[in-house]
Structures are given as C-alpha cells and as structure tokens.
Short mmCIF file of C-alpha atoms in Angstrom, two decimals:
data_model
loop_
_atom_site.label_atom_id
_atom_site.label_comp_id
_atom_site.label_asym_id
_atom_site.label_seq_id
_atom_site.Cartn_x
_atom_site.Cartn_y
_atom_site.Cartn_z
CA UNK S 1104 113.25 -95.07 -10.00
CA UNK S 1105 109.81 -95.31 -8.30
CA UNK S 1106 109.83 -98.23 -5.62
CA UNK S 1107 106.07 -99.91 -4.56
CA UNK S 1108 105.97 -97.25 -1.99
CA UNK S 1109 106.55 -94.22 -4.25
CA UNK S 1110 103.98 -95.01 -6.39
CA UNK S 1111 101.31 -95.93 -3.63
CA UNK S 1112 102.12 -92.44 -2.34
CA UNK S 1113 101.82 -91.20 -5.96
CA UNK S 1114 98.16 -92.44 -6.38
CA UNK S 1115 96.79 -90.75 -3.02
CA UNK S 1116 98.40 -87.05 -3.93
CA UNK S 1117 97.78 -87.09 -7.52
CA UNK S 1118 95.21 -90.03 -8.94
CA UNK S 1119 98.03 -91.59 -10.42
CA UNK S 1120 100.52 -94.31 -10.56
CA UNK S 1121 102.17 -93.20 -14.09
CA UNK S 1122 102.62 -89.92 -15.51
CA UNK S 1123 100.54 -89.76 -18.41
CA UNK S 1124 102.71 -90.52 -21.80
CA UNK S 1125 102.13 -86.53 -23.05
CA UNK S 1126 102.75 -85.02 -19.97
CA UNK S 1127 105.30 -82.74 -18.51
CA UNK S 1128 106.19 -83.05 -15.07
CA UNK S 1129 108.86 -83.52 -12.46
CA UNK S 1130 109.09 -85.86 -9.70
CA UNK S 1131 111.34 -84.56 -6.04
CA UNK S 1132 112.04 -87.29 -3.94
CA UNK S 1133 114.28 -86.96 -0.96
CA UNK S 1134 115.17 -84.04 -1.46
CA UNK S 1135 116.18 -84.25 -5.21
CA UNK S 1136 114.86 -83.94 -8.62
CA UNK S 1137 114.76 -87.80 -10.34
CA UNK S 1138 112.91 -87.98 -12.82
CA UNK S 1139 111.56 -85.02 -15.35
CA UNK S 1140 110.33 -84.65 -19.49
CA UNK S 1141 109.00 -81.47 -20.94
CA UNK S 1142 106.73 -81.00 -23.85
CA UNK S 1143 106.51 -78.33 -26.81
CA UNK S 1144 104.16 -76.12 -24.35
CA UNK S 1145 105.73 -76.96 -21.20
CA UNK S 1146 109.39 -76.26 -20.45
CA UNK S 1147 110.76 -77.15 -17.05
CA UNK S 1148 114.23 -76.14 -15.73
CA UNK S 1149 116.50 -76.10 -12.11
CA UNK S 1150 117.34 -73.34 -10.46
CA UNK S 1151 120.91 -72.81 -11.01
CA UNK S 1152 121.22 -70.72 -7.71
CA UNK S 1153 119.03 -73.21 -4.49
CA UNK S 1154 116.77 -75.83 -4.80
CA UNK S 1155 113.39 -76.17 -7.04
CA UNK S 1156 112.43 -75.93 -10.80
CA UNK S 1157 111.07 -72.85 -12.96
CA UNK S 1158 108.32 -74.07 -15.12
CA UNK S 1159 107.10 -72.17 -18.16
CA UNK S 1160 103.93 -72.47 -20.09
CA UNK S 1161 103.71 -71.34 -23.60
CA UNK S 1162 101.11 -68.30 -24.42
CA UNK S 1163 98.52 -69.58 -26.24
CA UNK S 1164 98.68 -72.96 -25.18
CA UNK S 1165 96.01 -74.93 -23.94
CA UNK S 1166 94.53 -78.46 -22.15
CA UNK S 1167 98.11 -79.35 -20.67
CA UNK S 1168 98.44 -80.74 -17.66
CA UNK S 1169 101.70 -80.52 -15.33
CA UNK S 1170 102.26 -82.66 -12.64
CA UNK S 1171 105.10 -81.88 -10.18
CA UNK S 1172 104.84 -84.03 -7.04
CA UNK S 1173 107.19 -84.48 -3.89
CA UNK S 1174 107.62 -87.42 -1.98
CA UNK S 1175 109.66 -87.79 1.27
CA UNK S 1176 110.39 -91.58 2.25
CA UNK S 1177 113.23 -90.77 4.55
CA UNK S 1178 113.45 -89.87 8.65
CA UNK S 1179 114.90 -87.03 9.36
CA UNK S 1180 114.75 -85.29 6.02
CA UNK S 1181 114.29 -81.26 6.10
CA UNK S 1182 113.59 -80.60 2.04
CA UNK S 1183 112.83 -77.18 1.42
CA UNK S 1184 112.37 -76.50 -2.53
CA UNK S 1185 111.35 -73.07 -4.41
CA UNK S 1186 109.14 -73.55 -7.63
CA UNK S 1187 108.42 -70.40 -9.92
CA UNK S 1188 105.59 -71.23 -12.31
CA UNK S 1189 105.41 -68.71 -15.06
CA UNK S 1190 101.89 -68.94 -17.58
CA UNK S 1191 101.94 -66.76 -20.88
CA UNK S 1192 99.39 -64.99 -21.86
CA UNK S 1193 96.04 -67.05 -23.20
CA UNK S 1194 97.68 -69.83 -22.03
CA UNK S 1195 95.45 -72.76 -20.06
CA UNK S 1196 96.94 -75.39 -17.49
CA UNK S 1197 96.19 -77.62 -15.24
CA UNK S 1198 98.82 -78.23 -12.36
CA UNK S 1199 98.47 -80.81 -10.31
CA UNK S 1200 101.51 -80.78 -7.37
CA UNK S 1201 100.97 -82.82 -3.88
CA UNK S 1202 103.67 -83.89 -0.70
CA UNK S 1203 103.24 -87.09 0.30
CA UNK S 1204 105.23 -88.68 3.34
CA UNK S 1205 106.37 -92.19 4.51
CA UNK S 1206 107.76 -92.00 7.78
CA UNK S 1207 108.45 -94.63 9.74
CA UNK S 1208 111.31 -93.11 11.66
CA UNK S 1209 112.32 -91.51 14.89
CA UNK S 1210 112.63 -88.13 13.50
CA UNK S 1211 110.80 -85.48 11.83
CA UNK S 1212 110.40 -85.59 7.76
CA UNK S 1213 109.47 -82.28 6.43
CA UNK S 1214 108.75 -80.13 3.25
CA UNK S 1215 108.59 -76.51 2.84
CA UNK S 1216 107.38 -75.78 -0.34
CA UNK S 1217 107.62 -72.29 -1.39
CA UNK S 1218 106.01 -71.59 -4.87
CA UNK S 1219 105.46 -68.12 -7.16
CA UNK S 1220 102.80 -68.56 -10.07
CA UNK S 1221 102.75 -65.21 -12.14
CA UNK S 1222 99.73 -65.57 -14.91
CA UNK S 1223 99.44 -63.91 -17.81
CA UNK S 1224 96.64 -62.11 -19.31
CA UNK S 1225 93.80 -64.08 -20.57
CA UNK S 1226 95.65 -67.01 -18.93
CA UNK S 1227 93.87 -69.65 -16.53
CA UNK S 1228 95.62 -72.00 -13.73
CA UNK S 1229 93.93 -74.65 -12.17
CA UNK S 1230 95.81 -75.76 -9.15
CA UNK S 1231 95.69 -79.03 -7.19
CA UNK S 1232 97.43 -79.44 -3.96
CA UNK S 1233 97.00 -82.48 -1.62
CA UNK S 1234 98.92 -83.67 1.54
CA UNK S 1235 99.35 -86.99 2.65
CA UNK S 1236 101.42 -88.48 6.13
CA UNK S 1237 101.93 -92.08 6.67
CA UNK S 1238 103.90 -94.93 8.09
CA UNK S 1239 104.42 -96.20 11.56
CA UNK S 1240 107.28 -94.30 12.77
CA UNK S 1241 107.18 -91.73 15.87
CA UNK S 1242 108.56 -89.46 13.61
CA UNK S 1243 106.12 -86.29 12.96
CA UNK S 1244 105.12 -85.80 9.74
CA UNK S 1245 105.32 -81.70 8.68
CA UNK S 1246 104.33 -79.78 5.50
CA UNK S 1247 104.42 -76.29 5.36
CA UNK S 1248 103.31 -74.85 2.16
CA UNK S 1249 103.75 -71.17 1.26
CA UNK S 1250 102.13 -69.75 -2.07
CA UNK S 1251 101.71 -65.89 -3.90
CA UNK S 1252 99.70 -65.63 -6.69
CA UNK S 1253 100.20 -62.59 -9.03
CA UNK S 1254 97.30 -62.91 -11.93
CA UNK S 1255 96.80 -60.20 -14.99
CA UNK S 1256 94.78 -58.60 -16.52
CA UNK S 1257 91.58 -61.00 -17.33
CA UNK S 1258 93.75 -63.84 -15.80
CA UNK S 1259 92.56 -66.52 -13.09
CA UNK S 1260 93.54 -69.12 -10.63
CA UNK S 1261 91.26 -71.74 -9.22
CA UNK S 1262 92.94 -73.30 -6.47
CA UNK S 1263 91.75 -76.58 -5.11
CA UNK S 1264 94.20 -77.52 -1.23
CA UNK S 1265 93.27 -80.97 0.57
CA UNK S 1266 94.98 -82.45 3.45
CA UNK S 1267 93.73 -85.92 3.46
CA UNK S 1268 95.35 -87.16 6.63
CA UNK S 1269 98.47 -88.35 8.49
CA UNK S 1270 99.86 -84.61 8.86
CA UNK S 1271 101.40 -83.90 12.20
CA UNK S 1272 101.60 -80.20 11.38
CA UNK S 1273 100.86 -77.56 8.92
CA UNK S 1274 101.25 -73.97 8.42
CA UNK S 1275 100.01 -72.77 5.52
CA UNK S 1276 100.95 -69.24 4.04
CA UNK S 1277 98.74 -67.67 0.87
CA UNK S 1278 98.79 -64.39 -0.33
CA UNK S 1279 97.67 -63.21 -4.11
CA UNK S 1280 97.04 -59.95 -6.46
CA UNK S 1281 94.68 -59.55 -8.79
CA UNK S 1282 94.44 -56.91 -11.52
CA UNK S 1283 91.68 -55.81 -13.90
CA UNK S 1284 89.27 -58.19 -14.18
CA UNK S 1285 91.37 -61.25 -12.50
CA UNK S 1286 89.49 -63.98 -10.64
CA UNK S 1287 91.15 -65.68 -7.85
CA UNK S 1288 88.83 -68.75 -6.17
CA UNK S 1289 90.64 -71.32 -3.56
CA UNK S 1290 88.81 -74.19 -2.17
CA UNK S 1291 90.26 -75.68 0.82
CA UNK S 1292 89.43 -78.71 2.77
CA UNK S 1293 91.26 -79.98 5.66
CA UNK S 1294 90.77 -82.45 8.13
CA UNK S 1295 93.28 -83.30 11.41
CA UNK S 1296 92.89 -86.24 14.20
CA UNK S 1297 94.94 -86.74 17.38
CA UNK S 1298 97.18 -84.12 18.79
CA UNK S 1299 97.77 -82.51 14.98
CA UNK S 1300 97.59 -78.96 14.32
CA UNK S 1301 96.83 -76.96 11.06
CA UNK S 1302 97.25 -73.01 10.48
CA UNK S 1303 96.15 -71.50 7.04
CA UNK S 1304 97.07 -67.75 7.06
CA UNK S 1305 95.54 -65.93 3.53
CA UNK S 1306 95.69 -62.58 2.30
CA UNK S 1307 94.10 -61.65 -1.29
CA UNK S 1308 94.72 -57.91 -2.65
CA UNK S 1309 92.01 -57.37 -5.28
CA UNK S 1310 93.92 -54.24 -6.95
CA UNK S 1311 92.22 -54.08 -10.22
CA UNK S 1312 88.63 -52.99 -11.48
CA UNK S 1313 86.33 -55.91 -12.01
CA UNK S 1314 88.94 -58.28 -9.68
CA UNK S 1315 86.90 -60.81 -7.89
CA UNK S 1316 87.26 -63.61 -5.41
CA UNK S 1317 86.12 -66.68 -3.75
CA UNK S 1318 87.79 -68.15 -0.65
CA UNK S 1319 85.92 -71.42 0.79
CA UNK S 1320 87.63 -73.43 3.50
CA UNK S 1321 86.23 -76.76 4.85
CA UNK S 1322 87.64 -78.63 7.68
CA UNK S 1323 86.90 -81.19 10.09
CA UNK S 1324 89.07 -81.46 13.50
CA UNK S 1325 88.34 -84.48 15.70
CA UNK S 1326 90.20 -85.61 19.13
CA UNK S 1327 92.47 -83.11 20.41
CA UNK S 1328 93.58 -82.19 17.57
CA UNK S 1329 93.39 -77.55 16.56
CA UNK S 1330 93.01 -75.54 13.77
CA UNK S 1331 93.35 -71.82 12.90
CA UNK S 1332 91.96 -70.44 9.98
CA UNK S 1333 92.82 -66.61 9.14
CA UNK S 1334 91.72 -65.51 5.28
CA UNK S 1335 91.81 -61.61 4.64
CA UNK S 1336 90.32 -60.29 1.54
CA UNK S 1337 91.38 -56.77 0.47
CA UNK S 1338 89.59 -54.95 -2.16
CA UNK S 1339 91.56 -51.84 -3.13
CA UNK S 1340 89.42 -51.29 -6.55
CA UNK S 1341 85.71 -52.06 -7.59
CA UNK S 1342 85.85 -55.56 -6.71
CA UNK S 1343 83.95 -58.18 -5.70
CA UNK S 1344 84.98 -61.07 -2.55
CA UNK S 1345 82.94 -63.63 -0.03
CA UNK S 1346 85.13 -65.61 2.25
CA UNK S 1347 83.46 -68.22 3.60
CA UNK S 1348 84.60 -70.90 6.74
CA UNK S 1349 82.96 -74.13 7.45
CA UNK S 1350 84.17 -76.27 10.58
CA UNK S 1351 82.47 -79.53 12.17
CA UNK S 1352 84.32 -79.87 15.57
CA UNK S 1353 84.46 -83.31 17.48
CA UNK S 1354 85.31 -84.69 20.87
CA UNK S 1355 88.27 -82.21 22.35
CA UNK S 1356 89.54 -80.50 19.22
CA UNK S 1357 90.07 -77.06 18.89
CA UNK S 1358 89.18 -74.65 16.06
CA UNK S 1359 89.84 -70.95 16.23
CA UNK S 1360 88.02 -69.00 12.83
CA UNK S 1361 88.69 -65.25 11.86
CA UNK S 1362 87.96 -64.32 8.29
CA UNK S 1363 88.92 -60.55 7.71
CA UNK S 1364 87.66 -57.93 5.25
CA UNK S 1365 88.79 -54.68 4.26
CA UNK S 1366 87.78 -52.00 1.73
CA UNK S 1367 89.85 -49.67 0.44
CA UNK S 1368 87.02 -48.48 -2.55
CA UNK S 1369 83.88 -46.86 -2.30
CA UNK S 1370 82.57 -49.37 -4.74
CA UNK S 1371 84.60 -52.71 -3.37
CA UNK S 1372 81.71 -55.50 -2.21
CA UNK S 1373 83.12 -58.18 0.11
CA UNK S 1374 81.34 -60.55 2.29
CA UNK S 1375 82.39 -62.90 5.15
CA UNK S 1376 80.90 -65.45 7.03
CA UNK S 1377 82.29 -68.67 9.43
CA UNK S 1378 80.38 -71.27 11.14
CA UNK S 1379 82.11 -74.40 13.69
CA UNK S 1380 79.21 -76.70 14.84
CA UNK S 1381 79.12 -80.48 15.54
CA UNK S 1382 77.45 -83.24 13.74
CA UNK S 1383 73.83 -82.92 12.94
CA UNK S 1384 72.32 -85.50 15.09
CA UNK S 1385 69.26 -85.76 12.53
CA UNK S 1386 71.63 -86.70 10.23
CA UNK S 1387 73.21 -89.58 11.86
CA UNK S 1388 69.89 -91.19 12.67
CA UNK S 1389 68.87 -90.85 9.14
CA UNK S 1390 71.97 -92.97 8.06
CA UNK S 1391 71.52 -95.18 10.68
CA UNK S 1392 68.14 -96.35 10.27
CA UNK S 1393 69.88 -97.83 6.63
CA UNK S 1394 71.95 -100.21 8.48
CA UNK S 1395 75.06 -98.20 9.35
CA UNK S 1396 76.37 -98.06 12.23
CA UNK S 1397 77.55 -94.61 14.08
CA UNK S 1398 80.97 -94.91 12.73
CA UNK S 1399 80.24 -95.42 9.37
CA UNK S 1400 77.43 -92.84 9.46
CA UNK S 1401 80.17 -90.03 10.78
CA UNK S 1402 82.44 -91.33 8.03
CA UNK S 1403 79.89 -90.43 5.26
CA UNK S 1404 79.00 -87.08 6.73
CA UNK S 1405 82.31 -86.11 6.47
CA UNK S 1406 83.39 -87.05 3.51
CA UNK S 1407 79.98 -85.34 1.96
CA UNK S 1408 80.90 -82.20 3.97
CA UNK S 1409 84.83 -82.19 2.52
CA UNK S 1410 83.82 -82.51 -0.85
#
C-alpha cells in the first residue's frame, strides 16, 4: 500500500496521486513490484529470469496511457530493475515512468533503470521521465538511467527527461535506431545545485531513408555543482538531425558541452549547435522593476528557460 509519503512522491514524478481507474501500470517500490492491473491493450508481466516487467501494447491500439513509476523510501537500497517495452504496429501510447527518492538516511539509495522500447511500424511512443531526490538524510541520492530505442519503419518516439531536483548524481546512457522514415525527438531538461553532478551520454543511428531527429537538452547548474552533456547523431542514410544544447551557468558550477555529428551518406543533413552563458542581466531588471526581488526574478527565468 501507498503511505502519505509514496503518494507525495507520486504527484512530483508523474502529476498524480491515483492511477487513473482505466489505466495500466505498475508501481516498484523498494525494490519490488506492489501493486500492478493491465487492460485489454496493455499487458504487463515479470521477468521470470532478474528483476523488471515486459510490457506489451496491442497493434492497433490507441490513446492508452501506462504509468510505471519507482519509488525508493529506504537508506541504503541499491534497486536495479530491467523493463522491455514492446509497441505493435499502429499502436499509440503514452508512457509516463519517473524515480522518485526519500532519503533520509546515512547511506546511498539508488536506481538503475535499464529499459528497451522496440516500436513497431506506424507505432508512436511518447515517453515521460522525471527524477526527484528528497529528505533530510546525508545519504546521496543516485539515479542512473540507461535507455535504447529501436523504432520501425514509419515509427516514432518523443521523449520528454526532467530532473527536477534533489539528485546527488546521474549518469545518463541513450542510444536509439531509426529505420525508414522513423522520427526520434528527446527533450531534456536538467537542473543540479550544490556539489551534484549530471552526465547524459547519447548516441542516435539514423539507419533508414527519410529517418529524422531532434535532440534538445536544457539545463541549469548553479553552486558548485557540474554537468557533461555528450549527444552524437549518426546519419548512415538520407536523413535529417539538429542537436541542440542550452546551459545557463551560475556562481562556481561547471558545465562541459560536446554535441557530435557524423555522416555516413552523401545525402545525410545534420546540424549542431551548444551555447552555456549566464543570466541575462536585462532580464532580471525587467522582472524587478514589477516588484520581485532578485531571487524570485532568477526563479522565473529559470523555470521559463526549462520549460
């Protein structure tokens, strides 16, 4: 069952306190599936052989949204879980997945989540991802999410990663393949304080004639906190790509920003660009002369800029 706590967490990595009645989803807490209900579209199953759930969408089916969040309310806890997500052909989903942790230990609560999503042709996935640390513990606070995409023919993925706050440290691991005519678009926004530290490694393989894709990170370090940022787009076919990196950079922090391109095909078009720059002071005045104060003009700047 879902204590006061469970549900708070709940709300900040999914928008919710209840599963919605018509729903499929699966809930991992500590380590361990608890609670779980499947649909006519949606069927979701263990792994007989290590930890995590296969979840299968019918072909054909559409408007269904999945919700399979993890939340870690133990010190100490290592939970490492493998999710396959397997969408048939036509099919339309929404999934919307999310870690959050309440640590108010001594010792180090993390989550390795390691998930597969092979799409069908003429299939779309939208995927939402958000991480979320709390509590007042010592204990740091990890998530380390790794992710391959394999889309179809005519298939796509729109990926949507936030890490709100309260994340010690992060390494994130993407790689995808697109083939004729797949799009592949990830939007990711991150933002780290104190002595935290986020990596987000990507590689996307556009394979297929008329493969496209869109990578857009966001982020926002402040203190002494770092971040590395390292997308690669690959375009092995006539393809289309534009990565694109966006940093604002505060007091002592640390950001480090080297999108990649390579072209493999006469006819593949791909585009990079990064910028790291501070708060516009024009911009803070502005806010200021309506009655905010510095603070609360930052706070608005940056939440405009991570949307």
């Amino acid at each position: 069952m879902l204590d006061i706590t469970d549900r708070d967490l709940l709300q900040t990595i999914s928008d919710i306190k209840y599963i919605p009645p018509e729903s499929a989803y699966n809930i991992r807490k500590n380590g361990a599936g608890i609670e779980r209900r499947n649909n006519e579209n949606v069927e979701i199953t263990t792994k007989p052989d290590k930890p995590g759930i296969d979840i299968k969408v019918r072909a054909g089916s559409t408007g269904e949204t999945v919700y399979i969040p993890v939340l870690l309310t133990e010190t100490g806890l290592n939970d490492k879980v493998f999710n396959d997500f397997f969408i048939g052909d036509g099919a339309s989903v929404t999934i919307v997945a999310g870690c959050g942790i309440h640590n108010s230990g001594c010792m180090e609560s993390r989550h390795d989540g390691i998930h597969r999503f092979f799409i069908g042709k003429n299939a779309h996935v939208k995927y939402v991802e958000k991480h979320y640390g709390e509590g007042d513990g010592s204990g740091a606070r990890v998530l380390n999410p790794a992710t391959e995409v394999y889309i179809d023919e005519n298939g796509s993925c729109d990926m949507e990663t936030v890490q709100i706050k309260g994340v010690d440290s992060t390494v994130r691991e993407t790689v995808a393949e697109l083939g004729k005519d797949a799009k592949f678009t990830v939007t990711e926004r991150i933002m780290t304080h104190g002595r935290q530290h986020a990596e987000s490694n990507m590689r996307v393989e556009l394979n297929g004639d008329g493969a496209s894709s869109r990578i857009v990170s966001r982020s926002v370090a402040k203190d002494e906190s770092s971040q590395v940022f390292h997308p690669v787009a690959v375009g092995n076919a006539r393809c289309a790509a534009h990565v694109q990196c966006d940093s604002i950079i505060m007091s002592k922090a640390r950001i480090s920003s080297v999108p990649a391109i390579e072209a493999n095909d006469e006819y593949a078009q791909i585009v990079h660009e990064a910028a790291i720059g501070r708060i516009n002071n024009e911009q803070l005045l502005k806010l200021m002369t309506f009655g905010l104060t510095p603070e609360k003009a930052e706070e608005v700047i940056i939440e405009g800029f991570l949307k």
